PDB file of C-alpha atoms in Angstrom:
ATOM      1  CA  MET A   1     -33.409  -4.370 -20.045  1.00 66.00           C
ATOM      2  CA  THR A   2     -31.469  -7.425 -18.925  1.00 87.00           C
ATOM      3  CA  TYR A   3     -27.710  -6.945 -19.081  1.00 97.00           C
ATOM      4  CA  GLN A   4     -25.111  -9.652 -19.708  1.00 97.00           C
ATOM      5  CA  LEU A   5     -21.980  -7.884 -18.453  1.00 98.00           C
ATOM      6  CA  MET A   6     -21.434  -5.950 -15.241  1.00 98.00           C
ATOM      7  CA  ILE A   7     -18.571  -3.461 -15.407  1.00 98.00           C
ATOM      8  CA  ILE A   8     -18.059  -2.259 -11.870  1.00 98.00           C
ATOM      9  CA  ASP A   9     -15.941   0.414 -10.241  1.00 97.00           C
ATOM     10  CA  PHE A  10     -13.903  -0.490  -7.155  1.00 97.00           C
ATOM     11  CA  ASP A  11     -13.533   2.498  -4.805  1.00 95.00           C
ATOM     12  CA  GLY A  12     -16.901   3.419  -3.352  1.00 95.00           C
ATOM     13  CA  THR A  13     -18.789   0.842  -5.391  1.00 98.00           C
ATOM     14  CA  LEU A  14     -17.309  -2.583  -4.703  1.00 98.00           C
ATOM     15  CA  ALA A  15     -15.236  -1.603  -1.683  1.00 97.00           C
ATOM     16  CA  ASP A  16     -15.668   0.934   1.096  1.00 95.00           C
ATOM     17  CA  THR A  17     -12.397   2.834   0.703  1.00 93.00           C
ATOM     18  CA  MET A  18     -13.574   6.329   1.658  1.00 88.00           C
ATOM     19  CA  PRO A  19     -12.860   6.027   5.428  1.00 88.00           C
ATOM     20  CA  PHE A  20      -9.266   5.114   4.611  1.00 90.00           C
ATOM     21  CA  MET A  21      -8.952   7.938   2.065  1.00 85.00           C
ATOM     22  CA  LEU A  22     -10.173  10.424   4.646  1.00 84.00           C
ATOM     23  CA  SER A  23      -7.784   9.068   7.279  1.00 86.00           C
ATOM     24  CA  VAL A  24      -4.715   9.768   5.111  1.00 86.00           C
ATOM     25  CA  SER A  25      -5.892  12.992   3.452  1.00 84.00           C
ATOM     26  CA  ASP A  26      -4.204  15.364   5.929  1.00 84.00           C
ATOM     27  CA  GLN A  27      -0.930  13.456   5.697  1.00 88.00           C
ATOM     28  CA  LEU A  28      -0.934  13.755   1.916  1.00 87.00           C
ATOM     29  CA  ALA A  29      -1.940  17.405   2.045  1.00 86.00           C
ATOM     30  CA  ASP A  30       0.967  18.250   4.356  1.00 89.00           C
ATOM     31  CA  ARG A  31       3.408  16.280   2.229  1.00 88.00           C
ATOM     32  CA  HIS A  32       2.383  18.125  -0.932  1.00 85.00           C
ATOM     33  CA  HIS A  33       1.639  21.535   0.617  1.00 88.00           C
ATOM     34  CA  LEU A  34      -2.070  21.403  -0.203  1.00 86.00           C
ATOM     35  CA  PRO A  35      -5.090  22.614   1.806  1.00 83.00           C
ATOM     36  CA  HIS A  36      -6.544  20.103   4.250  1.00 85.00           C
ATOM     37  CA  LEU A  37      -9.790  18.421   3.311  1.00 80.00           C
ATOM     38  CA  ASP A  38     -12.655  19.978   5.272  1.00 79.00           C
ATOM     39  CA  LYS A  39     -14.223  16.772   6.573  1.00 78.00           C
ATOM     40  CA  ALA A  40     -16.967  18.733   8.330  1.00 77.00           C
ATOM     41  CA  ASN A  41     -18.067  19.944   4.909  1.00 73.00           C
ATOM     42  CA  LEU A  42     -18.109  16.498   3.316  1.00 75.00           C
ATOM     43  CA  PRO A  43     -21.706  16.733   1.992  1.00 72.00           C
ATOM     44  CA  PHE A  44     -20.702  19.831  -0.013  1.00 73.00           C
ATOM     45  CA  LEU A  45     -17.574  18.120  -1.336  1.00 73.00           C
ATOM     46  CA  LYS A  46     -19.633  15.119  -2.420  1.00 72.00           C
ATOM     47  CA  GLY A  47     -21.551  17.410  -4.736  1.00 68.00           C
ATOM     48  CA  LEU A  48     -18.509  18.566  -6.695  1.00 70.00           C
ATOM     49  CA  ASN A  49     -17.327  17.186 -10.006  1.00 71.00           C
ATOM     50  CA  PRO A  50     -13.605  16.284 -10.214  1.00 72.00           C
ATOM     51  CA  ALA A  51     -12.571  19.569 -11.849  1.00 72.00           C
ATOM     52  CA  LYS A  52     -14.234  21.705  -9.172  1.00 76.00           C
ATOM     53  CA  PHE A  53     -12.863  19.509  -6.384  1.00 76.00           C
ATOM     54  CA  MET A  54      -9.328  19.908  -7.752  1.00 75.00           C
ATOM     55  CA  GLN A  55      -9.784  23.661  -8.129  1.00 76.00           C
ATOM     56  CA  LEU A  56     -11.053  24.063  -4.569  1.00 73.00           C
ATOM     57  CA  HIS A  57      -8.117  22.113  -3.136  1.00 73.00           C
ATOM     58  CA  LYS A  58      -5.544  23.674  -5.465  1.00 80.00           C
ATOM     59  CA  ILE A  59      -4.506  20.330  -6.927  1.00 80.00           C
ATOM     60  CA  PRO A  60      -2.792  20.691 -10.310  1.00 79.00           C
ATOM     61  CA  LEU A  61      -3.678  18.076 -12.894  1.00 76.00           C
ATOM     62  CA  TRP A  62      -0.092  16.852 -13.177  1.00 79.00           C
ATOM     63  CA  LYS A  63      -0.063  15.963  -9.473  1.00 76.00           C
ATOM     64  CA  ILE A  64      -3.054  13.588  -9.644  1.00 80.00           C
ATOM     65  CA  PRO A  65      -0.998  10.530 -10.720  1.00 81.00           C
ATOM     66  CA  VAL A  66       1.522  11.240  -7.950  1.00 82.00           C
ATOM     67  CA  LEU A  67      -1.158  11.485  -5.282  1.00 82.00           C
ATOM     68  CA  ALA A  68      -2.961   8.421  -6.616  1.00 81.00           C
ATOM     69  CA  GLY A  69       0.218   6.369  -6.535  1.00 85.00           C
ATOM     70  CA  GLU A  70       0.955   7.358  -2.940  1.00 88.00           C
ATOM     71  CA  VAL A  71      -2.597   6.615  -1.790  1.00 87.00           C
ATOM     72  CA  GLN A  72      -2.527   3.209  -3.458  1.00 89.00           C
ATOM     73  CA  ALA A  73       0.813   2.342  -1.845  1.00 90.00           C
ATOM     74  CA  MET A  74      -0.483   3.390   1.566  1.00 90.00           C
ATOM     75  CA  MET A  75      -3.652   1.392   1.005  1.00 90.00           C
ATOM     76  CA  PHE A  76      -1.681  -1.739   0.158  1.00 89.00           C
ATOM     77  CA  GLU A  77       0.267  -1.376   3.390  1.00 92.00           C
ATOM     78  CA  ASN A  78      -3.033  -1.109   5.295  1.00 91.00           C
ATOM     79  CA  ILE A  79      -5.167  -3.348   3.134  1.00 94.00           C
ATOM     80  CA  ASP A  80      -6.740  -4.993   6.165  1.00 92.00           C
ATOM     81  CA  GLN A  81      -8.651  -1.731   6.709  1.00 92.00           C
ATOM     82  CA  ILE A  82     -10.450  -2.101   3.369  1.00 96.00           C
ATOM     83  CA  SER A  83     -13.436  -4.378   2.879  1.00 96.00           C
ATOM     84  CA  LEU A  84     -16.149  -4.970   0.325  1.00 98.00           C
ATOM     85  CA  PHE A  85     -19.537  -3.421   0.950  1.00 98.00           C
ATOM     86  CA  GLU A  86     -21.770  -5.905   2.743  1.00 97.00           C
ATOM     87  CA  GLY A  87     -23.419  -8.379   0.376  1.00 98.00           C
ATOM     88  CA  MET A  88     -21.187  -7.576  -2.601  1.00 98.00           C
ATOM     89  CA  ASP A  89     -19.546 -11.011  -2.415  1.00 98.00           C
ATOM     90  CA  LEU A  90     -22.958 -12.650  -2.628  1.00 98.00           C
ATOM     91  CA  VAL A  91     -23.902 -10.509  -5.632  1.00 98.00           C
ATOM     92  CA  MET A  92     -20.725 -11.452  -7.493  1.00 98.00           C
ATOM     93  CA  ARG A  93     -21.256 -15.159  -6.825  1.00 98.00           C
ATOM     94  CA  GLU A  94     -24.911 -15.025  -7.897  1.00 98.00           C
ATOM     95  CA  LEU A  95     -24.209 -13.177 -11.125  1.00 98.00           C
ATOM     96  CA  SER A  96     -21.330 -15.489 -12.000  1.00 97.00           C
ATOM     97  CA  GLN A  97     -23.498 -18.558 -11.401  1.00 97.00           C
ATOM     98  CA  ARG A  98     -26.115 -17.080 -13.734  1.00 96.00           C
ATOM     99  CA  GLY A  99     -23.548 -16.645 -16.493  1.00 96.00           C
ATOM    100  CA  VAL A 100     -23.164 -12.877 -16.207  1.00 97.00           C
ATOM    101  CA  LYS A 101     -19.674 -11.645 -17.042  1.00 98.00           C
ATOM    102  CA  ILE A 102     -17.979  -9.359 -14.523  1.00 98.00           C
ATOM    103  CA  ALA A 103     -15.287  -6.769 -15.219  1.00 98.00           C
ATOM    104  CA  VAL A 104     -13.645  -4.321 -12.820  1.00 98.00           C
ATOM    105  CA  VAL A 105     -12.501  -0.936 -14.130  1.00 98.00           C
ATOM    106  CA  SER A 106     -10.768   1.174 -11.506  1.00 96.00           C
ATOM    107  CA  SER A 107      -8.210   3.877 -10.914  1.00 92.00           C
ATOM    108  CA  ASN A 108      -6.904   1.794  -8.016  1.00 95.00           C
ATOM    109  CA  ALA A 109      -3.966  -0.565  -8.350  1.00 95.00           C
ATOM    110  CA  LEU A 110      -4.622  -4.122  -9.488  1.00 96.00           C
ATOM    111  CA  LYS A 111      -2.815  -5.569  -6.462  1.00 96.00           C
ATOM    112  CA  ASN A 112      -5.119  -3.654  -4.108  1.00 96.00           C
ATOM    113  CA  VAL A 113      -8.273  -4.707  -5.935  1.00 97.00           C
ATOM    114  CA  LYS A 114      -7.307  -8.379  -6.018  1.00 98.00           C
ATOM    115  CA  LYS A 115      -6.151  -8.370  -2.405  1.00 97.00           C
ATOM    116  CA  VAL A 116      -9.503  -7.019  -1.192  1.00 97.00           C
ATOM    117  CA  LEU A 117     -11.499  -9.350  -3.427  1.00 98.00           C
ATOM    118  CA  GLY A 118      -9.465 -12.412  -2.487  1.00 97.00           C
ATOM    119  CA  GLU A 119      -8.660 -15.334  -4.758  1.00 97.00           C
ATOM    120  CA  GLU A 120     -12.183 -16.729  -4.998  1.00 98.00           C
ATOM    121  CA  LEU A 121     -13.908 -13.512  -6.049  1.00 98.00           C
ATOM    122  CA  SER A 122     -11.007 -12.406  -8.241  1.00 98.00           C
ATOM    123  CA  ALA A 123     -11.424 -15.628 -10.209  1.00 98.00           C
ATOM    124  CA  LEU A 124     -15.021 -14.588 -11.009  1.00 98.00           C
ATOM    125  CA  VAL A 125     -13.807 -11.442 -12.788  1.00 98.00           C
ATOM    126  CA  SER A 126     -13.338 -11.883 -16.529  1.00 98.00           C
ATOM    127  CA  GLN A 127     -11.291  -8.725 -16.982  1.00 98.00           C
ATOM    128  CA  PHE A 128      -9.506  -6.181 -14.807  1.00 98.00           C
ATOM    129  CA  GLU A 129      -8.640  -2.693 -16.067  1.00 97.00           C
ATOM    130  CA  CYS A 130      -6.848  -0.984 -13.190  1.00 96.00           C
ATOM    131  CA  GLY A 131      -4.648   2.045 -12.756  1.00 92.00           C
ATOM    132  CA  VAL A 132      -7.059   4.030 -14.921  1.00 89.00           C
ATOM    133  CA  SER A 133      -6.337   7.755 -15.165  1.00 85.00           C
ATOM    134  CA  MET A 134      -8.925  10.239 -13.912  1.00 77.00           C
ATOM    135  CA  PHE A 135     -10.180  11.008 -17.407  1.00 81.00           C
ATOM    136  CA  GLY A 136      -9.292   7.720 -19.108  1.00 90.00           C
ATOM    137  CA  LYS A 137     -12.138   5.495 -17.992  1.00 95.00           C
ATOM    138  CA  ALA A 138     -14.224   5.693 -21.184  1.00 96.00           C
ATOM    139  CA  GLU A 139     -11.383   4.149 -23.184  1.00 96.00           C
ATOM    140  CA  LYS A 140     -11.040   1.293 -20.692  1.00 97.00           C
ATOM    141  CA  LEU A 141     -14.780   0.644 -20.753  1.00 97.00           C
ATOM    142  CA  ALA A 142     -14.644   0.363 -24.534  1.00 97.00           C
ATOM    143  CA  ARG A 143     -11.710  -2.046 -24.238  1.00 97.00           C
ATOM    144  CA  VAL A 144     -13.709  -4.299 -21.925  1.00 98.00           C
ATOM    145  CA  LEU A 145     -16.557  -4.469 -24.447  1.00 98.00           C
ATOM    146  CA  LYS A 146     -14.160  -5.404 -27.232  1.00 97.00           C
ATOM    147  CA  THR A 147     -12.218  -7.976 -25.221  1.00 97.00           C
ATOM    148  CA  LEU A 148     -15.319  -9.664 -23.834  1.00 98.00           C
ATOM    149  CA  ASP A 149     -17.151  -9.385 -27.173  1.00 97.00           C
ATOM    150  CA  THR A 150     -20.212  -7.735 -25.658  1.00 97.00           C
ATOM    151  CA  PRO A 151     -22.473  -5.176 -27.383  1.00 97.00           C
ATOM    152  CA  ALA A 152     -22.550  -1.866 -25.535  1.00 96.00           C
ATOM    153  CA  GLY A 153     -26.276  -2.170 -24.923  1.00 96.00           C
ATOM    154  CA  LYS A 154     -25.816  -5.478 -23.118  1.00 97.00           C
ATOM    155  CA  ALA A 155     -23.336  -4.084 -20.577  1.00 98.00           C
ATOM    156  CA  LEU A 156     -24.082  -2.054 -17.459  1.00 98.00           C
ATOM    157  CA  SER A 157     -21.414   0.139 -15.889  1.00 98.00           C
ATOM    158  CA  LEU A 158     -21.779   0.681 -12.127  1.00 98.00           C
ATOM    159  CA  GLY A 159     -20.077   3.545 -10.322  1.00 97.00           C
ATOM    160  CA  ASP A 160     -20.514   5.952  -7.431  1.00 96.00           C
ATOM    161  CA  GLU A 161     -19.151   9.183  -8.881  1.00 92.00           C
ATOM    162  CA  ILE A 162     -20.090  11.786 -11.478  1.00 91.00           C
ATOM    163  CA  ARG A 163     -17.077  10.861 -13.591  1.00 91.00           C
ATOM    164  CA  ASP A 164     -18.276   7.239 -13.731  1.00 95.00           C
ATOM    165  CA  ILE A 165     -21.534   8.379 -15.319  1.00 96.00           C
ATOM    166  CA  GLU A 166     -19.723  10.681 -17.734  1.00 95.00           C
ATOM    167  CA  ALA A 167     -17.279   7.954 -18.773  1.00 96.00           C
ATOM    168  CA  ALA A 168     -20.038   5.441 -19.435  1.00 97.00           C
ATOM    169  CA  LYS A 169     -21.941   7.972 -21.550  1.00 97.00           C
ATOM    170  CA  ARG A 170     -18.811   8.723 -23.593  1.00 96.00           C
ATOM    171  CA  ALA A 171     -18.321   4.997 -24.167  1.00 96.00           C
ATOM    172  CA  GLY A 172     -21.979   4.552 -25.132  1.00 97.00           C
ATOM    173  CA  ILE A 173     -22.638   2.118 -22.290  1.00 97.00           C
ATOM    174  CA  PRO A 174     -25.735   2.149 -20.048  1.00 98.00           C
ATOM    175  CA  CYS A 175     -24.780   3.256 -16.558  1.00 97.00           C
ATOM    176  CA  ALA A 176     -26.079   2.775 -13.044  1.00 98.00           C
ATOM    177  CA  ALA A 177     -25.146   5.144 -10.232  1.00 98.00           C
ATOM    178  CA  VAL A 178     -24.899   3.588  -6.779  1.00 98.00           C
ATOM    179  CA  THR A 179     -25.743   5.747  -3.784  1.00 96.00           C
ATOM    180  CA  TRP A 180     -23.590   4.126  -1.085  1.00 96.00           C
ATOM    181  CA  GLY A 181     -20.318   5.603  -2.326  1.00 93.00           C
ATOM    182  CA  PHE A 182     -18.846   9.093  -2.645  1.00 88.00           C
ATOM    183  CA  SER A 183     -21.466  11.180  -4.456  1.00 89.00           C
ATOM    184  CA  LEU A 184     -24.887  12.082  -3.102  1.00 89.00           C
ATOM    185  CA  ARG A 185     -28.004  10.638  -4.748  1.00 93.00           C
ATOM    186  CA  GLU A 186     -29.409  14.038  -5.683  1.00 91.00           C
ATOM    187  CA  VAL A 187     -26.128  14.980  -7.330  1.00 90.00           C
ATOM    188  CA  LEU A 188     -25.931  11.742  -9.308  1.00 94.00           C
ATOM    189  CA  GLU A 189     -29.491  12.212 -10.529  1.00 95.00           C
ATOM    190  CA  LYS A 190     -28.561  15.529 -12.161  1.00 93.00           C
ATOM    191  CA  TYR A 191     -26.177  13.682 -14.498  1.00 94.00           C
ATOM    192  CA  GLN A 192     -28.999  11.392 -15.645  1.00 97.00           C
ATOM    193  CA  PRO A 193     -27.654   7.860 -15.255  1.00 98.00           C
ATOM    194  CA  ASP A 194     -29.814   5.139 -16.792  1.00 97.00           C
ATOM    195  CA  HIS A 195     -30.442   3.652 -13.350  1.00 97.00           C
ATOM    196  CA  ILE A 196     -30.046   4.554  -9.690  1.00 98.00           C
ATOM    197  CA  ILE A 197     -29.229   1.710  -7.287  1.00 98.00           C
ATOM    198  CA  ASP A 198     -29.768   2.333  -3.583  1.00 97.00           C
ATOM    199  CA  ALA A 199     -28.801  -1.045  -2.125  1.00 98.00           C
ATOM    200  CA  VAL A 200     -26.291  -3.747  -2.998  1.00 98.00           C
ATOM    201  CA  ASP A 201     -28.956  -6.465  -3.107  1.00 97.00           C
ATOM    202  CA  GLN A 202     -30.738  -4.605  -5.927  1.00 98.00           C
ATOM    203  CA  ILE A 203     -27.893  -5.192  -8.383  1.00 98.00           C
ATOM    204  CA  PRO A 204     -28.961  -8.703  -9.552  1.00 97.00           C
ATOM    205  CA  GLU A 205     -32.334  -7.320 -10.670  1.00 96.00           C
ATOM    206  CA  PHE A 206     -30.644  -5.751 -13.689  1.00 96.00           C
ATOM    207  CA  PHE A 207     -29.021  -8.943 -14.967  1.00 95.00           C
TER     208      PHE A 207
END
């Protein structure tokens, strides 16, 4: 299958944001009276789906938007600490030159995504859908297909988390799980993505 549209997640897929997230996790936990993240047990945490992660850390659903907003504001203030995964800029340029459309669908704020991408790479993106709620990604994926007039079977959604796979399946879009982000490869495999991608330079092979 050769795809014509790449719909890509930002955190953990395009950009390496996890070190920053971990660096501010204790501060957020103290502010909201939540348990600290057990960083020594990170491999176990990477195997949890969002619902189990929230349950373990006693995070009520209503608080997710509040926490997300605070993290995004802190990230913008420290945006120099965030960078794209190595080679991702080259992938975006190559796909754009070949006529592949690129869309970014992310829970992160648009200003953060564009700041990390920079003007040149941002201009290569046909559509941004940012500020997506934890369980609202499928709807945004469907919107991208409609706006960019692309059949679902001709689009490939790339993400690094279980919820990215689940959202793509709900939207009827083929999905690829990348292994350099949050979730472990063996965990991603259990949710049966259409493809597993282990290195950034493998992405162009699908388009």
